[in-house]
Amino acid sequence: MKRVALLGATGSIGSQALEIIGAHPELELVAAASGSQEIEGLAPLTQIGGDLTELLERAEPDVVLNAVVGFAGLPATFWALERGIDLALANKESLVAGGELATAAWREGGGRILPVDSEHSAAFQLLERRAPETVHSLVLTASGGPFRRRGRLDLSGVTPAEALAHPTWNMGPKITVDSATLMNKGLELIEAHFLFDLPYERIEVVVHPTSVVHALVRLRDGAALAHLGYPDMRVPISYALTYPDRAETPIEPLDLAAGVILEFSAPDEQAFPCLALARAAGEAGRTAPCVLNAANEVAVAAFLDGGLPFLGIPEVVEGTLNATDTVAARDLEELVAIDAEARKTAAALTRQLVH
Ligand code: NAD
Ligand code: MG
């Protein structure tokens, strides 16, 4: 039996994880948490909001599936990494906001991070047991989101409803807006840097509208390996929870004869400045990615509320980064303070742009 603690149990990842756990008798759900939704009875131990590490202490899990959205997911990530407990990680914000400290805790704790983000699950499988010196570069694919064909001028008036209509993935609202701005791929770039210990110049992002190829690894001899599959998060969730057994899932095998379109192009960084902002924050390191993440969370929430224009999102992020000095955070407590400060700056910038 594998004891699973599921954090973010009511979300898009959380509900698909419940389906996977329900289908595998060897997975035992011992604890579940949500932010505010009622979940009593879902698991022997449940918690709504609050300090999720208290729930984890009581649950004694073998694996923590962190599917909380946003910075609120950080304490649970650190809890698992410090103890060397398997971490099935969907909460990419953990590695963006806290990457340097989290990877140090990971090394010391000696446990595993099993990525749930589809691109990173794919990259993990492509890179596993591969000698690092044979790897030339990693390629992350982006669907391009609902506004892929639009130029910058066509993006000024887009509404939350339009941004929430993702062409290939059905996900929670925050990550869906991040996909529309391409910030999601920027966050994933930083996530990949920390997960796979690759410098930013060796991680490329390409647009691939059908989301069939999740990642590629280029090797030094000119070969490139790709990971393919229909866009269905149950595959990486199942892979992470049943690792290393790769249990069966109800997903249909890829039907190549039916016609699978493999098309790739460069992202339009003029129309979608969030990607370059994330790359620059990642390269700057220290607490720059934490500030980027905080500002983005504030801006996305303001956009979804209907006040901030779509193009205001990169503006708030860039303004917050410009207004904030970065430091090398010593611990999670300091990150929490930096996150809070960046949110204040971002909220002030947002108020100037809301109409
Ligand atoms: P969602 O909005 O559907 O669900 C978020 C979950 O987090 C909910 O259960 C909510 O109650 C919980 N939550 C929010 N604040 C909390 C708090 N303070 N304490 C405890 N629980 C809290 O989001 P989602 O789409 O499932 O995404 C979850 C995470 O997985 C995000 O980091 C996202 O980037 C990542 N991810 C999601 C997908 C996807 O397909 N949905 C794919 C890749 C990565
Ligand atoms: Mg992803």
Short mmCIF file of C-alpha atoms and ligand atoms in Angstrom, two decimals:
data_model
loop_
_atom_site.label_atom_id
_atom_site.label_comp_id
_atom_site.label_asym_id
_atom_site.label_seq_id
_atom_site.Cartn_x
_atom_site.Cartn_y
_atom_site.Cartn_z
CA MET A 1 0.00 0.00 0.00
CA LYS A 2 1.13 3.53 -0.76
CA ARG A 3 -0.29 6.18 1.58
CA VAL A 4 -1.25 9.27 -0.45
CA ALA A 5 -1.90 12.77 0.91
CA LEU A 6 -3.77 14.83 -1.68
CA LEU A 7 -3.56 18.60 -1.30
CA GLY A 8 -5.86 20.61 -3.56
CA ALA A 9 -8.28 17.70 -3.73
CA THR A 10 -11.21 19.70 -5.15
CA GLY A 11 -9.34 21.20 -8.09
CA SER A 12 -8.80 20.09 -11.66
CA ILE A 13 -5.70 18.01 -10.81
CA GLY A 14 -7.18 16.96 -7.47
CA SER A 15 -10.35 15.49 -8.94
CA GLN A 16 -8.45 13.61 -11.65
CA ALA A 17 -6.10 12.31 -8.95
CA LEU A 18 -9.11 11.00 -7.00
CA GLU A 19 -10.12 9.04 -10.07
CA ILE A 20 -6.63 7.51 -10.40
CA ILE A 21 -6.44 6.70 -6.66
CA GLY A 22 -9.93 5.15 -6.77
CA ALA A 23 -8.88 2.86 -9.63
CA HIS A 24 -5.79 1.48 -7.88
CA PRO A 25 -6.27 -0.57 -4.69
CA GLU A 26 -2.56 -0.19 -3.87
CA LEU A 27 -3.05 3.59 -3.50
CA GLU A 28 -4.62 4.54 -0.16
CA LEU A 29 -5.93 8.07 0.27
CA VAL A 30 -5.02 8.96 3.86
CA ALA A 31 -5.51 12.73 3.81
CA ALA A 32 -7.08 15.41 1.64
CA ALA A 33 -7.09 19.19 1.77
CA SER A 34 -8.82 22.03 -0.04
CA GLY A 35 -8.59 25.82 0.17
CA SER A 36 -12.21 26.54 1.06
CA GLN A 37 -14.50 23.83 -0.42
CA GLU A 38 -16.17 21.29 1.86
CA ILE A 39 -14.37 17.93 1.78
CA GLU A 40 -15.36 16.19 4.98
CA GLY A 41 -15.49 12.41 4.51
CA LEU A 42 -13.34 12.44 1.38
CA ALA A 43 -10.42 10.89 3.30
CA PRO A 44 -9.79 9.69 6.87
CA LEU A 45 -8.10 13.04 7.57
CA THR A 46 -9.25 16.26 5.93
CA GLN A 47 -8.45 19.92 6.29
CA ILE A 48 -9.84 23.06 4.74
CA GLY A 49 -7.25 25.83 4.41
CA GLY A 50 -4.82 26.60 7.20
CA ASP A 51 -1.36 25.12 7.66
CA LEU A 52 -1.26 22.03 5.47
CA THR A 53 1.89 20.73 7.15
CA GLU A 54 -0.20 20.00 10.27
CA LEU A 55 -2.34 17.66 8.20
CA LEU A 56 0.78 16.04 6.70
CA GLU A 57 2.28 15.47 10.17
CA ARG A 58 -0.82 13.56 11.23
CA ALA A 59 -1.21 11.68 7.94
CA GLU A 60 2.29 10.16 7.70
CA PRO A 61 2.05 9.78 3.91
CA ASP A 62 4.40 7.85 1.62
CA VAL A 63 3.70 10.37 -1.12
CA VAL A 64 2.36 13.92 -1.09
CA LEU A 65 0.50 15.02 -4.22
CA ASN A 66 0.71 18.79 -4.08
CA ALA A 67 -2.05 20.09 -6.36
CA VAL A 68 -2.68 23.35 -4.51
CA VAL A 69 -2.67 26.38 -6.78
CA GLY A 70 -0.23 29.22 -6.16
CA PHE A 71 2.24 30.24 -3.47
CA ALA A 72 0.02 28.58 -0.84
CA GLY A 73 1.56 25.28 -1.98
CA LEU A 74 5.10 26.07 -0.79
CA PRO A 75 5.03 24.87 2.85
CA ALA A 76 3.80 21.40 1.85
CA THR A 77 6.53 21.10 -0.79
CA PHE A 78 9.21 22.01 1.74
CA TRP A 79 7.69 19.63 4.30
CA ALA A 80 7.99 16.66 1.93
CA LEU A 81 11.43 17.60 0.56
CA GLU A 82 12.98 18.14 4.00
CA ARG A 83 11.82 14.69 5.10
CA GLY A 84 12.78 12.86 1.93
CA ILE A 85 9.14 11.88 1.34
CA ASP A 86 8.10 11.38 -2.29
CA LEU A 87 6.61 14.56 -3.71
CA ALA A 88 4.27 14.28 -6.69
CA LEU A 89 4.44 17.91 -7.70
CA ALA A 90 1.74 19.71 -9.66
CA ASN A 91 2.19 22.99 -7.77
CA LYS A 92 4.79 24.50 -10.11
CA GLU A 93 4.71 27.76 -8.13
CA SER A 94 6.72 25.91 -5.42
CA LEU A 95 9.76 25.57 -7.64
CA VAL A 96 9.30 28.99 -9.21
CA ALA A 97 9.00 30.98 -6.00
CA GLY A 98 11.24 28.77 -3.88
CA GLY A 99 13.46 26.91 -6.36
CA GLU A 100 16.85 27.61 -4.80
CA LEU A 101 15.78 26.72 -1.25
CA ALA A 102 13.58 23.84 -2.39
CA THR A 103 16.36 22.16 -4.38
CA ALA A 104 18.70 22.51 -1.37
CA ALA A 105 16.04 20.88 0.85
CA TRP A 106 15.56 18.19 -1.81
CA ARG A 107 19.28 17.35 -1.84
CA GLU A 108 19.46 17.22 1.94
CA GLY A 109 16.24 15.24 2.34
CA GLY A 110 17.29 12.77 -0.35
CA GLY A 111 13.74 12.02 -1.57
CA ARG A 112 12.18 12.14 -5.02
CA ILE A 113 10.26 14.79 -6.90
CA LEU A 114 7.89 13.11 -9.35
CA PRO A 115 6.71 15.90 -11.65
CA VAL A 116 3.00 16.03 -12.46
CA ASP A 117 3.19 18.96 -14.88
CA SER A 118 2.84 17.12 -18.20
CA GLU A 119 5.95 18.62 -19.85
CA HIS A 120 8.07 17.86 -16.81
CA SER A 121 6.70 14.36 -16.43
CA ALA A 122 7.68 13.83 -20.06
CA ALA A 123 11.13 15.37 -19.57
CA PHE A 124 11.66 13.30 -16.40
CA GLN A 125 10.97 10.13 -18.40
CA LEU A 126 13.23 11.25 -21.27
CA LEU A 127 16.10 12.19 -18.95
CA GLU A 128 15.90 9.41 -16.39
CA ARG A 129 19.18 7.47 -16.10
CA ARG A 130 20.69 9.48 -18.96
CA ALA A 131 24.25 10.76 -18.57
CA PRO A 132 23.97 14.58 -18.25
CA GLU A 133 26.89 15.20 -20.63
CA THR A 134 25.00 13.46 -23.46
CA VAL A 135 22.11 15.94 -23.20
CA HIS A 136 22.27 18.94 -25.53
CA SER A 137 19.01 20.66 -24.58
CA LEU A 138 15.45 20.27 -23.39
CA VAL A 139 12.44 21.48 -25.37
CA LEU A 140 9.16 22.34 -23.65
CA THR A 141 6.07 22.58 -25.82
CA ALA A 142 3.32 25.18 -25.39
CA SER A 143 -0.13 24.92 -26.94
CA GLY A 144 -0.03 28.67 -27.52
CA GLY A 145 -3.33 29.06 -25.70
CA PRO A 146 -6.55 30.53 -27.11
CA PHE A 147 -4.82 33.64 -28.52
CA ARG A 148 -2.03 31.90 -30.41
CA ARG A 149 -2.72 33.57 -33.74
CA ARG A 150 -3.21 37.05 -32.36
CA GLY A 151 -0.73 39.88 -32.44
CA ARG A 152 -0.25 42.30 -29.58
CA LEU A 153 -2.85 44.80 -30.88
CA ASP A 154 -5.56 42.14 -30.99
CA LEU A 155 -5.06 41.28 -27.35
CA SER A 156 -6.00 44.54 -25.67
CA GLY A 157 -9.70 43.86 -25.27
CA VAL A 158 -9.82 40.12 -24.60
CA THR A 159 -12.14 39.07 -21.79
CA PRO A 160 -11.71 36.54 -18.95
CA ALA A 161 -14.26 34.28 -20.68
CA GLU A 162 -12.16 34.26 -23.87
CA ALA A 163 -8.96 33.61 -21.91
CA LEU A 164 -10.61 30.72 -20.06
CA ALA A 165 -11.49 28.89 -23.29
CA HIS A 166 -8.32 26.81 -23.61
CA PRO A 167 -8.04 24.87 -26.89
CA THR A 168 -6.46 21.62 -25.63
CA TRP A 169 -6.40 21.41 -21.80
CA ASN A 170 -9.22 21.69 -19.26
CA MET A 171 -7.65 23.18 -16.13
CA GLY A 172 -8.23 25.48 -13.15
CA PRO A 173 -8.76 29.21 -13.89
CA LYS A 174 -5.34 30.50 -12.77
CA ILE A 175 -3.25 28.17 -14.92
CA THR A 176 -5.66 28.64 -17.84
CA VAL A 177 -5.03 32.40 -17.81
CA ASP A 178 -1.30 31.69 -17.42
CA SER A 179 -1.55 29.57 -20.57
CA ALA A 180 -3.21 32.43 -22.43
CA THR A 181 -0.43 34.89 -21.48
CA LEU A 182 2.31 32.22 -21.92
CA MET A 183 3.32 32.89 -18.30
CA ASN A 184 2.55 29.23 -17.72
CA LYS A 185 5.41 28.27 -20.03
CA GLY A 186 7.61 30.85 -18.33
CA LEU A 187 6.85 29.28 -14.94
CA GLU A 188 7.53 25.86 -16.46
CA LEU A 189 10.88 27.04 -17.79
CA ILE A 190 11.93 27.94 -14.23
CA GLU A 191 10.42 24.71 -12.91
CA ALA A 192 12.45 22.70 -15.47
CA HIS A 193 15.65 24.57 -14.62
CA PHE A 194 15.38 23.48 -10.99
CA LEU A 195 14.03 19.97 -11.61
CA PHE A 196 16.63 18.96 -14.17
CA ASP A 197 19.53 21.22 -13.18
CA LEU A 198 19.78 22.66 -16.70
CA PRO A 199 20.94 26.22 -17.46
CA TYR A 200 18.27 28.42 -19.03
CA GLU A 201 20.07 28.67 -22.37
CA ARG A 202 19.64 24.91 -22.75
CA ILE A 203 15.86 24.98 -22.31
CA GLU A 204 13.83 26.02 -25.34
CA VAL A 205 10.11 26.74 -25.59
CA VAL A 206 8.25 26.03 -28.82
CA VAL A 207 4.60 26.42 -29.73
CA HIS A 208 2.92 23.13 -30.64
CA PRO A 209 -0.85 23.67 -30.99
CA THR A 210 -2.10 20.08 -30.71
CA SER A 211 -0.30 19.37 -27.38
CA VAL A 212 0.58 15.82 -28.43
CA VAL A 213 4.33 16.14 -27.94
CA HIS A 214 4.85 17.13 -24.28
CA ALA A 215 8.63 17.55 -24.32
CA LEU A 216 11.72 16.65 -26.33
CA VAL A 217 15.31 16.06 -25.37
CA ARG A 218 18.04 16.77 -27.88
CA LEU A 219 21.16 14.66 -27.43
CA ARG A 220 24.74 15.54 -28.31
CA ASP A 221 24.86 13.12 -31.26
CA GLY A 222 22.04 14.93 -33.09
CA ALA A 223 19.24 12.59 -32.02
CA ALA A 224 16.09 14.05 -30.46
CA LEU A 225 13.70 12.00 -28.31
CA ALA A 226 10.09 13.06 -27.86
CA HIS A 227 7.34 12.08 -25.44
CA LEU A 228 3.92 11.82 -27.10
CA GLY A 229 0.40 11.28 -25.84
CA TYR A 230 -3.06 12.81 -25.90
CA PRO A 231 -3.35 15.84 -23.63
CA ASP A 232 -4.81 14.16 -20.54
CA MET A 233 -3.46 14.95 -17.09
CA ARG A 234 -4.47 11.55 -15.75
CA VAL A 235 -1.38 10.12 -17.49
CA PRO A 236 1.25 12.18 -15.62
CA ILE A 237 -0.78 11.99 -12.38
CA SER A 238 -0.90 8.20 -12.64
CA TYR A 239 2.78 8.02 -13.58
CA ALA A 240 3.77 10.04 -10.50
CA LEU A 241 1.50 8.17 -8.08
CA THR A 242 2.37 4.67 -9.30
CA TYR A 243 6.07 5.33 -10.03
CA PRO A 244 8.05 3.27 -10.91
CA ASP A 245 5.34 0.76 -11.90
CA ARG A 246 3.61 2.84 -14.60
CA ALA A 247 0.16 1.43 -13.91
CA GLU A 248 -2.52 1.09 -16.57
CA THR A 249 -4.87 4.05 -17.20
CA PRO A 250 -8.18 4.24 -19.12
CA ILE A 251 -6.60 6.50 -21.76
CA GLU A 252 -6.76 5.32 -25.38
CA PRO A 253 -3.44 4.55 -27.08
CA LEU A 254 -2.27 7.21 -29.50
CA ASP A 255 -3.96 6.66 -32.86
CA LEU A 256 -1.36 7.77 -35.39
CA ALA A 257 -3.24 6.36 -38.38
CA ALA A 258 -6.16 8.69 -37.58
CA GLY A 259 -3.81 11.61 -38.26
CA VAL A 260 -1.76 13.39 -35.63
CA ILE A 261 -0.53 16.88 -36.48
CA LEU A 262 2.99 17.64 -35.27
CA GLU A 263 3.56 21.32 -35.97
CA PHE A 264 6.06 23.55 -34.16
CA SER A 265 6.92 27.25 -34.26
CA ALA A 266 8.65 29.94 -32.22
CA PRO A 267 6.54 31.78 -29.62
CA ASP A 268 5.59 35.40 -30.37
CA GLU A 269 7.40 37.17 -27.52
CA GLN A 270 6.10 40.60 -28.59
CA ALA A 271 2.48 39.57 -28.12
CA PHE A 272 3.24 37.45 -25.05
CA PRO A 273 5.91 39.26 -23.02
CA CYS A 274 5.38 37.06 -19.93
CA LEU A 275 7.59 34.34 -21.34
CA ALA A 276 10.62 36.63 -21.68
CA LEU A 277 9.89 38.21 -18.28
CA ALA A 278 9.97 34.77 -16.68
CA ARG A 279 13.16 33.81 -18.50
CA ALA A 280 14.85 37.02 -17.34
CA ALA A 281 13.66 36.52 -13.75
CA GLY A 282 14.89 32.93 -13.83
CA GLU A 283 18.29 34.01 -15.11
CA ALA A 284 18.48 36.79 -12.49
CA GLY A 285 17.80 34.12 -9.87
CA ARG A 286 17.68 34.84 -6.10
CA THR A 287 14.16 36.07 -5.27
CA ALA A 288 13.34 37.45 -8.74
CA PRO A 289 11.20 34.39 -9.65
CA CYS A 290 9.37 34.68 -6.30
CA VAL A 291 8.52 38.32 -7.11
CA LEU A 292 7.49 37.39 -10.66
CA ASN A 293 5.20 34.69 -9.31
CA ALA A 294 3.60 36.91 -6.66
CA ALA A 295 2.95 39.75 -9.13
CA ASN A 296 1.50 37.31 -11.63
CA GLU A 297 -0.90 35.83 -9.05
CA VAL A 298 -2.13 39.32 -8.15
CA ALA A 299 -2.49 40.37 -11.79
CA VAL A 300 -4.27 37.19 -12.89
CA ALA A 301 -6.75 37.50 -10.01
CA ALA A 302 -7.40 41.14 -11.00
CA PHE A 303 -7.89 40.16 -14.64
CA LEU A 304 -10.36 37.41 -13.66
CA ASP A 305 -12.25 39.94 -11.52
CA GLY A 306 -12.79 41.89 -14.70
CA GLY A 307 -10.83 45.00 -13.74
CA LEU A 308 -7.33 44.58 -15.14
CA PRO A 309 -6.95 44.42 -18.93
CA PHE A 310 -5.24 41.30 -20.34
CA LEU A 311 -2.15 43.26 -21.38
CA GLY A 312 -2.03 44.70 -17.86
CA ILE A 313 -0.83 41.31 -16.59
CA PRO A 314 2.72 41.56 -18.06
CA GLU A 315 2.74 45.26 -17.18
CA VAL A 316 2.09 44.56 -13.49
CA VAL A 317 4.65 41.75 -13.47
CA GLU A 318 7.34 43.86 -15.13
CA GLY A 319 6.59 46.89 -12.94
CA THR A 320 6.78 44.81 -9.77
CA LEU A 321 10.08 43.24 -10.84
CA ASN A 322 11.53 46.67 -11.64
CA ALA A 323 10.43 48.06 -8.29
CA THR A 324 11.85 45.21 -6.19
CA ASP A 325 15.42 44.38 -5.17
CA THR A 326 16.26 40.71 -5.11
CA VAL A 327 18.01 38.93 -2.27
CA ALA A 328 19.15 35.37 -1.58
CA ALA A 329 16.37 34.17 0.74
CA ARG A 330 17.58 32.22 3.77
CA ASP A 331 14.43 30.27 4.51
CA LEU A 332 10.75 29.81 3.73
CA GLU A 333 9.78 32.45 6.27
CA GLU A 334 11.79 35.05 4.36
CA LEU A 335 10.21 33.94 1.08
CA VAL A 336 6.77 34.40 2.62
CA ALA A 337 7.69 37.99 3.55
CA ILE A 338 9.08 38.68 0.05
CA ASP A 339 5.98 37.22 -1.55
CA ALA A 340 3.77 39.43 0.65
CA GLU A 341 5.77 42.57 -0.15
CA ALA A 342 5.69 41.85 -3.90
CA ARG A 343 1.93 41.37 -3.70
CA LYS A 344 1.56 44.85 -2.17
CA THR A 345 3.62 46.42 -4.94
CA ALA A 346 1.69 44.49 -7.59
CA ALA A 347 -1.66 45.47 -6.05
CA ALA A 348 -0.68 49.16 -6.14
CA LEU A 349 0.37 48.89 -9.80
CA THR A 350 -2.83 47.01 -10.57
CA ARG A 351 -4.98 49.80 -9.08
CA GLN A 352 -3.35 52.26 -11.50
CA LEU A 353 -4.29 50.10 -14.49
CA VAL A 354 -7.82 49.04 -13.51
CA HIS A 355 -10.65 50.88 -15.16
P1 NAD B 1 -7.64 24.47 -9.38
O1 NAD B 1 -7.88 25.91 -9.20
O2 NAD B 1 -8.57 23.67 -10.19
O3 NAD B 1 -7.54 23.77 -7.95
C1 NAD B 1 -6.74 24.29 -6.93
C2 NAD B 1 -6.91 23.47 -5.67
O4 NAD B 1 -6.10 24.08 -4.65
C3 NAD B 1 -8.34 23.44 -5.11
O5 NAD B 1 -8.61 22.19 -4.54
C4 NAD B 1 -8.32 24.50 -4.02
O6 NAD B 1 -9.27 24.29 -3.01
C5 NAD B 1 -6.90 24.28 -3.50
N1 NAD B 1 -6.35 25.42 -2.75
C6 NAD B 1 -6.26 26.71 -3.13
N2 NAD B 1 -5.71 27.46 -2.14
C7 NAD B 1 -5.45 26.60 -1.13
C8 NAD B 1 -4.90 26.75 0.17
N3 NAD B 1 -4.51 27.95 0.63
N4 NAD B 1 -4.79 25.64 0.96
C9 NAD B 1 -5.20 24.43 0.51
N5 NAD B 1 -5.72 24.23 -0.70
C10 NAD B 1 -5.84 25.30 -1.50
O7 NAD B 1 -6.14 24.34 -9.92
P2 NAD B 1 -5.52 23.19 -10.84
O8 NAD B 1 -5.73 23.51 -12.26
O9 NAD B 1 -5.92 21.86 -10.32
O10 NAD B 1 -3.96 23.43 -10.58
C11 NAD B 1 -3.33 23.05 -9.37
C12 NAD B 1 -1.81 23.17 -9.54
O11 NAD B 1 -1.40 22.24 -10.54
C13 NAD B 1 -1.36 24.55 -10.03
O12 NAD B 1 -0.12 24.86 -9.47
C14 NAD B 1 -1.20 24.35 -11.54
O13 NAD B 1 -0.25 25.22 -12.11
C15 NAD B 1 -0.72 22.91 -11.59
N6 NAD B 1 -1.01 22.23 -12.86
C16 NAD B 1 -2.31 22.05 -13.24
C17 NAD B 1 -2.59 21.42 -14.44
C18 NAD B 1 -4.01 21.17 -14.87
O14 NAD B 1 -4.23 20.48 -15.88
N7 NAD B 1 -5.01 21.63 -14.17
C19 NAD B 1 -1.54 21.00 -15.27
C20 NAD B 1 -0.24 21.21 -14.85
C21 NAD B 1 0.01 21.82 -13.64
MG MG B 2 2.35 22.03 -18.12
#
